[in-house]
PDB file of C-alpha atoms and ligand atoms in Angstrom:
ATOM      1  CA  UNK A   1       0.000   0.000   0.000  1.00 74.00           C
ATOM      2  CA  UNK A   2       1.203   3.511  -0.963  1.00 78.00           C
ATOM      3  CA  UNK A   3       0.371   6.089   1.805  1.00 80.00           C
ATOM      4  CA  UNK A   4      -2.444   8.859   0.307  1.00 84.00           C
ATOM      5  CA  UNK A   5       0.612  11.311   0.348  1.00 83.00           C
ATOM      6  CA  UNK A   6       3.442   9.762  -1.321  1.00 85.00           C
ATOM      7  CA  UNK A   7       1.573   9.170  -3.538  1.00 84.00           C
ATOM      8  CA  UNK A   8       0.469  12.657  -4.277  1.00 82.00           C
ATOM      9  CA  UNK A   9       4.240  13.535  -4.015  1.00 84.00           C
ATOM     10  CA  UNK A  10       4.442  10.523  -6.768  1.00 85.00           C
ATOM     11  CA  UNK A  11       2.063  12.067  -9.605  1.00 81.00           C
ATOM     12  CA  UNK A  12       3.441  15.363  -8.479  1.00 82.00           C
ATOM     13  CA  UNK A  13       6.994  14.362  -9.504  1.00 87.00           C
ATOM     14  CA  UNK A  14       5.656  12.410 -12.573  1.00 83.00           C
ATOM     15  CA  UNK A  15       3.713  16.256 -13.813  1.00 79.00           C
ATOM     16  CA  UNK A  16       7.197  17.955 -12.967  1.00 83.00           C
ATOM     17  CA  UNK A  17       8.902  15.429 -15.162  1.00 82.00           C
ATOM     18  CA  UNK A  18       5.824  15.882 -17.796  1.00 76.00           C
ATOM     19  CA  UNK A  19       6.236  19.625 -17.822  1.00 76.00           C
ATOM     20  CA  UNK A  20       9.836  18.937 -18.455  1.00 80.00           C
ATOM     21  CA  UNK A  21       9.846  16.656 -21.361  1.00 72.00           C
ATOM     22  CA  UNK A  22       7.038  18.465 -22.695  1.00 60.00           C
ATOM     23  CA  UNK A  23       8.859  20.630 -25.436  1.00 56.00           C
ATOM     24  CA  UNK A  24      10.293  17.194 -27.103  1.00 60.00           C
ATOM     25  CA  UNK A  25       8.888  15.874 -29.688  1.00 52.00           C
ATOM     26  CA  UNK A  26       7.839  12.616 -28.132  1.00 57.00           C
ATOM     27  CA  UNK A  27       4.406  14.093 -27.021  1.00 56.00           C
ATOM     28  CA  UNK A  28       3.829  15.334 -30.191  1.00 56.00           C
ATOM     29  CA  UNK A  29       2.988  12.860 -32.727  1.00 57.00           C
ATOM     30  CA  UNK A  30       0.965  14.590 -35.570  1.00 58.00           C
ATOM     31  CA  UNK A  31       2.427  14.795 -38.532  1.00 59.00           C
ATOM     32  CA  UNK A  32       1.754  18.351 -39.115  1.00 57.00           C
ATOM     33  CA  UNK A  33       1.768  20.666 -35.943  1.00 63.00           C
ATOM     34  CA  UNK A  34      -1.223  21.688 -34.118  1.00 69.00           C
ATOM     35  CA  UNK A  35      -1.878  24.216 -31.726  1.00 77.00           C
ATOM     36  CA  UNK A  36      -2.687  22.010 -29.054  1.00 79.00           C
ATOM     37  CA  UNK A  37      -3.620  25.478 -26.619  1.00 79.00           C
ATOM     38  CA  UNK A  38      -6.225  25.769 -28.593  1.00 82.00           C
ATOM     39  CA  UNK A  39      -7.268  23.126 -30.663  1.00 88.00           C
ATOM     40  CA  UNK A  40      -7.274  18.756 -30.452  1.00 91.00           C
ATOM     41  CA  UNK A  41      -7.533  16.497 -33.891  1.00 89.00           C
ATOM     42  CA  UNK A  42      -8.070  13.218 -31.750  1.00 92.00           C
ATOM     43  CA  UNK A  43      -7.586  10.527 -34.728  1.00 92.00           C
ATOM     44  CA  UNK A  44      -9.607   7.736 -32.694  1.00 94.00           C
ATOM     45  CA  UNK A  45     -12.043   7.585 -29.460  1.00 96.00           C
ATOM     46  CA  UNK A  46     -10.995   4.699 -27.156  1.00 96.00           C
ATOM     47  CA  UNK A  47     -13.739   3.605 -24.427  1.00 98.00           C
ATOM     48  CA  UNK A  48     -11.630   1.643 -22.225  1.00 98.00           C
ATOM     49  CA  UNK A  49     -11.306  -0.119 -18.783  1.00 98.00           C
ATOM     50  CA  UNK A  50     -10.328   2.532 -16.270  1.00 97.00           C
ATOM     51  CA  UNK A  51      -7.488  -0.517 -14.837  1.00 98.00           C
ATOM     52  CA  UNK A  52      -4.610   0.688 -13.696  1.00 96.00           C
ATOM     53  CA  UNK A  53      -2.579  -1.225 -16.126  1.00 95.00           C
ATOM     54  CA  UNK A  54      -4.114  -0.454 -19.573  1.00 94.00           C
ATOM     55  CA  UNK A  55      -3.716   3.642 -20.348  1.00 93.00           C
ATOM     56  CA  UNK A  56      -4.623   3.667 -23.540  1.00 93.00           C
ATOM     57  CA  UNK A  57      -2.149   6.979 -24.522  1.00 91.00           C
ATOM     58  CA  UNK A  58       0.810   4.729 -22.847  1.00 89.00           C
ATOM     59  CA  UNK A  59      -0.002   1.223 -24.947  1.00 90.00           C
ATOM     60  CA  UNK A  60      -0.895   2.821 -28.159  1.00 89.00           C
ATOM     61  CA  UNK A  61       2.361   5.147 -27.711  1.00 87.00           C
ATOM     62  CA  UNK A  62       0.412   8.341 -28.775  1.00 86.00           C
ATOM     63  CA  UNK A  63       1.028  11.668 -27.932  1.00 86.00           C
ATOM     64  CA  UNK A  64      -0.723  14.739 -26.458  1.00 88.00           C
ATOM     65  CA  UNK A  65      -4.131  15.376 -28.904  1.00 89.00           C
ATOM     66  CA  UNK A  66      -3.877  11.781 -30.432  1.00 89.00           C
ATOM     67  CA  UNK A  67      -6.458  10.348 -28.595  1.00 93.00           C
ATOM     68  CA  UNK A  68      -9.919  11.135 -26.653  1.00 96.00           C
ATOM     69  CA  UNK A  69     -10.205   8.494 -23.888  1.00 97.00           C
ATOM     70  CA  UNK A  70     -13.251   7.736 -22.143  1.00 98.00           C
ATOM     71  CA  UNK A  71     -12.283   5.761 -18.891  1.00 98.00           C
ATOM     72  CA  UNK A  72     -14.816   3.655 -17.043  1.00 97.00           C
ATOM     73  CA  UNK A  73     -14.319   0.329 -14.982  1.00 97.00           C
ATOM     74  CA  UNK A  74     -15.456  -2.184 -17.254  1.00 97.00           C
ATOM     75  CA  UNK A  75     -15.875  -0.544 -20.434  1.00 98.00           C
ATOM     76  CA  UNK A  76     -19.304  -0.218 -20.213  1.00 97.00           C
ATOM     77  CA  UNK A  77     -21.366   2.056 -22.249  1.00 97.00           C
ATOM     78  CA  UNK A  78     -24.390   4.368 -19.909  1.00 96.00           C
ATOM     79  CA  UNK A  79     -25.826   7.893 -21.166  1.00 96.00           C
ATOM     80  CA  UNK A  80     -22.229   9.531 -20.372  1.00 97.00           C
ATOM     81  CA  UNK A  81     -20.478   7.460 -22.640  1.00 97.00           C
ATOM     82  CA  UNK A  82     -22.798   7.673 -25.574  1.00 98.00           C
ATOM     83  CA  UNK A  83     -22.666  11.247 -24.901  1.00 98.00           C
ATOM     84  CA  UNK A  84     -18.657  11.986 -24.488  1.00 98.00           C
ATOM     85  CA  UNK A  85     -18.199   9.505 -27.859  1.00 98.00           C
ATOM     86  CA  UNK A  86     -21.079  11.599 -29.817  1.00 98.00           C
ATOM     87  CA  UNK A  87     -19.344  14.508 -28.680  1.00 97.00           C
ATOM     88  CA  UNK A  88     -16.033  13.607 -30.092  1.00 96.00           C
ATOM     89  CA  UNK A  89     -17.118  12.279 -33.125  1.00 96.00           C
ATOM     90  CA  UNK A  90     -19.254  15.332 -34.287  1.00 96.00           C
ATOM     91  CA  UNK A  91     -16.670  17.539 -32.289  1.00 95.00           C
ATOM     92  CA  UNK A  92     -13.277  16.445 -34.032  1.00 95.00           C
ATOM     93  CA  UNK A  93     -14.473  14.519 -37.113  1.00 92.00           C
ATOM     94  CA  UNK A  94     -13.462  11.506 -35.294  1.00 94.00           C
ATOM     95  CA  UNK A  95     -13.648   8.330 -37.355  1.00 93.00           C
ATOM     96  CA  UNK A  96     -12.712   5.419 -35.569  1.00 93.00           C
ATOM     97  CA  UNK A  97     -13.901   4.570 -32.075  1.00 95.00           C
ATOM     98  CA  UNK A  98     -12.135   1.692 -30.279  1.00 95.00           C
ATOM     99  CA  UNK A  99     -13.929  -0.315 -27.240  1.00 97.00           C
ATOM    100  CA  UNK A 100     -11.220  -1.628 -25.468  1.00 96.00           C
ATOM    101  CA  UNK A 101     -11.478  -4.296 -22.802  1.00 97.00           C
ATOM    102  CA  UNK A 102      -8.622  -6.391 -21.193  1.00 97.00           C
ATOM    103  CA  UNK A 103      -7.915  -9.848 -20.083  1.00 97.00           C
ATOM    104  CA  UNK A 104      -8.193 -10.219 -16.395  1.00 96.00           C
ATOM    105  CA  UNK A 105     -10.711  -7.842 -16.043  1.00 97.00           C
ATOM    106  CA  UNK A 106     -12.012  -6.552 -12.542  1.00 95.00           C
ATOM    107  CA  UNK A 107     -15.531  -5.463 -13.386  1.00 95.00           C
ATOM    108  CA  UNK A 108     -15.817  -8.653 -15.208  1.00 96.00           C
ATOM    109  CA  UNK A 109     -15.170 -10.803 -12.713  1.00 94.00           C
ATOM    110  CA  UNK A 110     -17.018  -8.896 -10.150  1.00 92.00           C
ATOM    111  CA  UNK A 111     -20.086  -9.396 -12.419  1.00 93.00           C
ATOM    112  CA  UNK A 112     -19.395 -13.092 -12.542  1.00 92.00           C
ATOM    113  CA  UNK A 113     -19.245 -13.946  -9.321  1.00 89.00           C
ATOM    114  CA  UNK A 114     -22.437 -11.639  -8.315  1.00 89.00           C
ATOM    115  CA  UNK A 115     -23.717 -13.962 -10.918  1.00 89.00           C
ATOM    116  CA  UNK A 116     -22.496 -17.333  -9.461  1.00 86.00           C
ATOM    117  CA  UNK A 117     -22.796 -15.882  -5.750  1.00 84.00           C
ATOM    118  CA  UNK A 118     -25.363 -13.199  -5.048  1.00 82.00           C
ATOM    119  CA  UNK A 119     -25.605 -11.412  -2.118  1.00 81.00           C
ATOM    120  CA  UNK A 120     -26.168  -7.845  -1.092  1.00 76.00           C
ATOM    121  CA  UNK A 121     -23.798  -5.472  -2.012  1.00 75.00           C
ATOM    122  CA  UNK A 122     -23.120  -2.666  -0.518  1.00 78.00           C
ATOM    123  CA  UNK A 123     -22.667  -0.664  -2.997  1.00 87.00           C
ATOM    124  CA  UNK A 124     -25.653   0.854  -5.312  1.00 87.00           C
ATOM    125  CA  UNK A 125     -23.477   2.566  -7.451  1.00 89.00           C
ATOM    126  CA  UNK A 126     -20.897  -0.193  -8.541  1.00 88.00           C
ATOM    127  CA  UNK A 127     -24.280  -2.659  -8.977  1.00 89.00           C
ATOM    128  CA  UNK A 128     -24.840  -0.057 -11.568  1.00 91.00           C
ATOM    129  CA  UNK A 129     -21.587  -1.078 -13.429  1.00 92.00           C
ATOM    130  CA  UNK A 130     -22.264  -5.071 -12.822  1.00 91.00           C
ATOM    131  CA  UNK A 131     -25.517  -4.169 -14.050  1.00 93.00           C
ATOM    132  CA  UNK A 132     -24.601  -2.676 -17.385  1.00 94.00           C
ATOM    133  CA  UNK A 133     -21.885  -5.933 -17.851  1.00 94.00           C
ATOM    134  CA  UNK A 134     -24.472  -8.952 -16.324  1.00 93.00           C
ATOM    135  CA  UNK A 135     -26.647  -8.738 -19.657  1.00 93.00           C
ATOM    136  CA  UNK A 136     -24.296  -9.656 -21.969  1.00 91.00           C
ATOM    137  CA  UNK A 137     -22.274 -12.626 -19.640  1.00 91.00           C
ATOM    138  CA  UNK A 138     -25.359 -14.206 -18.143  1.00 90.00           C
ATOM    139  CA  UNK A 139     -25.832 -16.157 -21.249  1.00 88.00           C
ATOM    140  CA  UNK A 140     -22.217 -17.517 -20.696  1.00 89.00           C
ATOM    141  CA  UNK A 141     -23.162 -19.169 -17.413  1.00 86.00           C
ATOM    142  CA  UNK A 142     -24.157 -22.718 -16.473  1.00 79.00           C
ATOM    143  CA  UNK A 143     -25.260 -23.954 -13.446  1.00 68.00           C
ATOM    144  CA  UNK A 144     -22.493 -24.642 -10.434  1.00 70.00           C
ATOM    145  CA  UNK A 145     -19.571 -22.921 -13.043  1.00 76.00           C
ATOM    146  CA  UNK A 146     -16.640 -21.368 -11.099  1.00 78.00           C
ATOM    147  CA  UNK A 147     -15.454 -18.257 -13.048  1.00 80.00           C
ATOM    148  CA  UNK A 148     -12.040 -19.591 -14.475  1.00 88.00           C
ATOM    149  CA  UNK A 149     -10.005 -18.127 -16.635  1.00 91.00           C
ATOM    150  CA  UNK A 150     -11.749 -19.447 -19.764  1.00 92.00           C
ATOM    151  CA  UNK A 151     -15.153 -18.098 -18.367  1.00 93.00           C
ATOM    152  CA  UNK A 152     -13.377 -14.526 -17.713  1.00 95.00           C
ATOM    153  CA  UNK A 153     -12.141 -14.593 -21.396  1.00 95.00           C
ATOM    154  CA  UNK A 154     -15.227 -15.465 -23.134  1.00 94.00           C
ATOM    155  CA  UNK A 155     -16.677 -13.105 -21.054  1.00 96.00           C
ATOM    156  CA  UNK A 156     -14.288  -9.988 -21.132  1.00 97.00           C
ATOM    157  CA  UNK A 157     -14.983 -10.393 -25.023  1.00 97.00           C
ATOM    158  CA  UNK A 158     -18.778 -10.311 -25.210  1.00 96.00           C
ATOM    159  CA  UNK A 159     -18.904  -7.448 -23.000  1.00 97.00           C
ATOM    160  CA  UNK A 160     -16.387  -5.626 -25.622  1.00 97.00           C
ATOM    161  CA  UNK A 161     -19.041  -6.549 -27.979  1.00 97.00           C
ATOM    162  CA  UNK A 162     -22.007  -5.545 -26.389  1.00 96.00           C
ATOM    163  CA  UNK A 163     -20.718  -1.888 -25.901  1.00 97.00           C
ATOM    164  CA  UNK A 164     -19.843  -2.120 -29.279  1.00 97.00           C
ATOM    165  CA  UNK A 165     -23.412  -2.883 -30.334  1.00 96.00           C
ATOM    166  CA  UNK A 166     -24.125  -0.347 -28.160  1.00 97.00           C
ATOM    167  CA  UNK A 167     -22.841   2.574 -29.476  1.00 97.00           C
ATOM    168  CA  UNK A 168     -23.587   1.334 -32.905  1.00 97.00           C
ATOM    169  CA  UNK A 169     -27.060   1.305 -32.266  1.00 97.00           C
ATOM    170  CA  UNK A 170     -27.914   2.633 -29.243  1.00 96.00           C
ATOM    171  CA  UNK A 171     -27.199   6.296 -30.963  1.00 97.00           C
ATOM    172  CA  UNK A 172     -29.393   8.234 -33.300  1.00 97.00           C
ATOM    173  CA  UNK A 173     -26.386  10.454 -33.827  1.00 98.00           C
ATOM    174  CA  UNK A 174     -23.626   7.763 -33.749  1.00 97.00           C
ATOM    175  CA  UNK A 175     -25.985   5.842 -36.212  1.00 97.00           C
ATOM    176  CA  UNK A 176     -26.011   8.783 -38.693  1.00 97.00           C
ATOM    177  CA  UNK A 177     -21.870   9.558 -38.260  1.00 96.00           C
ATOM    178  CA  UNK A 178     -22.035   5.283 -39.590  1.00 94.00           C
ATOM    179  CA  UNK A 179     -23.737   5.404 -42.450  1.00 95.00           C
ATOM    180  CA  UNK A 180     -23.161   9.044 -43.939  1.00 94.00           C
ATOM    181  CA  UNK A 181     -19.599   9.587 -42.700  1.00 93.00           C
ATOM    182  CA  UNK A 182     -17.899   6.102 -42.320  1.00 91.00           C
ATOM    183  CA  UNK A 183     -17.530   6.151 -38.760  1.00 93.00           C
ATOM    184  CA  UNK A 184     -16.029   3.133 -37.564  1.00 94.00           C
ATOM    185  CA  UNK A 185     -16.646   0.979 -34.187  1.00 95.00           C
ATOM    186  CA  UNK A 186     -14.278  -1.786 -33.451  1.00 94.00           C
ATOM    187  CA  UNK A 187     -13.558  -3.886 -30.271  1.00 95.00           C
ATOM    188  CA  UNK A 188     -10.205  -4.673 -28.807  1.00 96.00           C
ATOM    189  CA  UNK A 189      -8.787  -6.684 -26.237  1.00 96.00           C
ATOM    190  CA  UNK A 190      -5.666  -5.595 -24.413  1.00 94.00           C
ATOM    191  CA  UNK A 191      -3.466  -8.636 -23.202  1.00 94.00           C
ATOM    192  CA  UNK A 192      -1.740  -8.279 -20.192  1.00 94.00           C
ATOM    193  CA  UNK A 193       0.781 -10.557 -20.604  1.00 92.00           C
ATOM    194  CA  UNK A 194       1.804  -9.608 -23.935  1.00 90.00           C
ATOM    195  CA  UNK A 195       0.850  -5.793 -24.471  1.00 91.00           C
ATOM    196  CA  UNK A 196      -0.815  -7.266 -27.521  1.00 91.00           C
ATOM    197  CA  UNK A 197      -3.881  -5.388 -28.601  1.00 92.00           C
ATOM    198  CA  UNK A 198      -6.213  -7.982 -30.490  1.00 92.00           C
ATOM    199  CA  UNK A 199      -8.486  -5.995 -32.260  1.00 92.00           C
ATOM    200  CA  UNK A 200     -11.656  -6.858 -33.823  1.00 90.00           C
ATOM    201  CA  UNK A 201     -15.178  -6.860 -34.741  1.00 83.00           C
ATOM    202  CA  UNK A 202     -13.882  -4.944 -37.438  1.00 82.00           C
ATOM    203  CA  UNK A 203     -16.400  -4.790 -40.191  1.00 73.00           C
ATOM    204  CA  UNK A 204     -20.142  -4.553 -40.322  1.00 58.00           C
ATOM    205  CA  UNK A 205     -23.063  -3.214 -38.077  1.00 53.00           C
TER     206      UNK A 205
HETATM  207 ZN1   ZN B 301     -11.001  -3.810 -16.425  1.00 72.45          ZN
END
């Protein structure tokens, strides 16, 4: 466990280091420059898993203005997701928006075993993320199953897919930026054993 303030002295150092570095190019990955004070050109939306381990700036190696990234435990797609993508897309002339889920995921398996175990919990608010995720797994569950790794897998993937649906369809807006402007909605699955992003549910609606 890192005490509360080390590490605020931690992400303090990491800024000072930030504000540092910033001048060199690495931040800066656009071809052509952009005034980044007062304008973004995000080439892709990522919806991803707010886990510690997957950043999406940090595994795609993309700079400042590369990327809008919508971070929410389990990838899941409510009101203020739909919004922030339909934002970005009509904002920015975003054209590709990646869901991105991981192996090992925490939201998933806390769905799972509500699933295989249900009691109260004690939270309303994080039911509301297990409740956004349960649809989509509950078909993947049998009778006395334990949630092994295979389970988690299967199940990490067709919630990537059902936010992908999602915001496919789920989007009078998102739905028009489709068909008249090529937007494009893919899934992903970040390993974290490899780094490997699989992407896919690449084509069709
Ligand atoms: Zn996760």
């Amino acid at each position: 466990m890192i005490p509360p303030r080390e590490a605020l002295q931690r992400l303090r150092e990491g800024n000072q280091r930030f504000v540092k570095s910033a001048g060199e190019k690495k931040f800066v990955t656009h071809d052509k420059p952009i005034d980044l004070m007062h304008d973004q050109e995000p080439f892709a939306i990522i919806l991803g898993c707010s886990d510690s381990r997957v950043p999406a700036e940090i595994v795609f190696d993309q700079g400042l203005g590369d990327l809008f990234v919508i971070r929410v435990a389990g990838n899941i797609v409510a009101p203020s997701q739909v919004g922030s993508v339909e934002f970005a897309a009509e904002q920015f002339d975003t054209r590709l928006v990646v869901v991105m889920g991981h192996s090992q995921c925490g939201a998933i398996k806390a769905t799972l075993e509500a699933l295989l175990n249900p009691r109260e919990t004690r939270s309303r608010n994080l039911k509301s993320i297990v409740d956004r995720v349960r649809p989509s797994v509950e078909g993947l569950l049998e009778a006395g199953m334990r949630p092994d790794d295979e389970l988690i897998e299967r199940a990490v993937r067709a919630n990537i897919m059902a936010s992908v649906d999602h915001l496919r369809h789920g989007s009078a807006i998102l739905e028009q930026l489709i068909q008249e402007k090529g937007l494009m909605v893919v899934g992903a699955e970040y390993s974290l054993a490899t780094g490997v992003v699989d992407f896919f549910a690449e084509g069709g609606a």
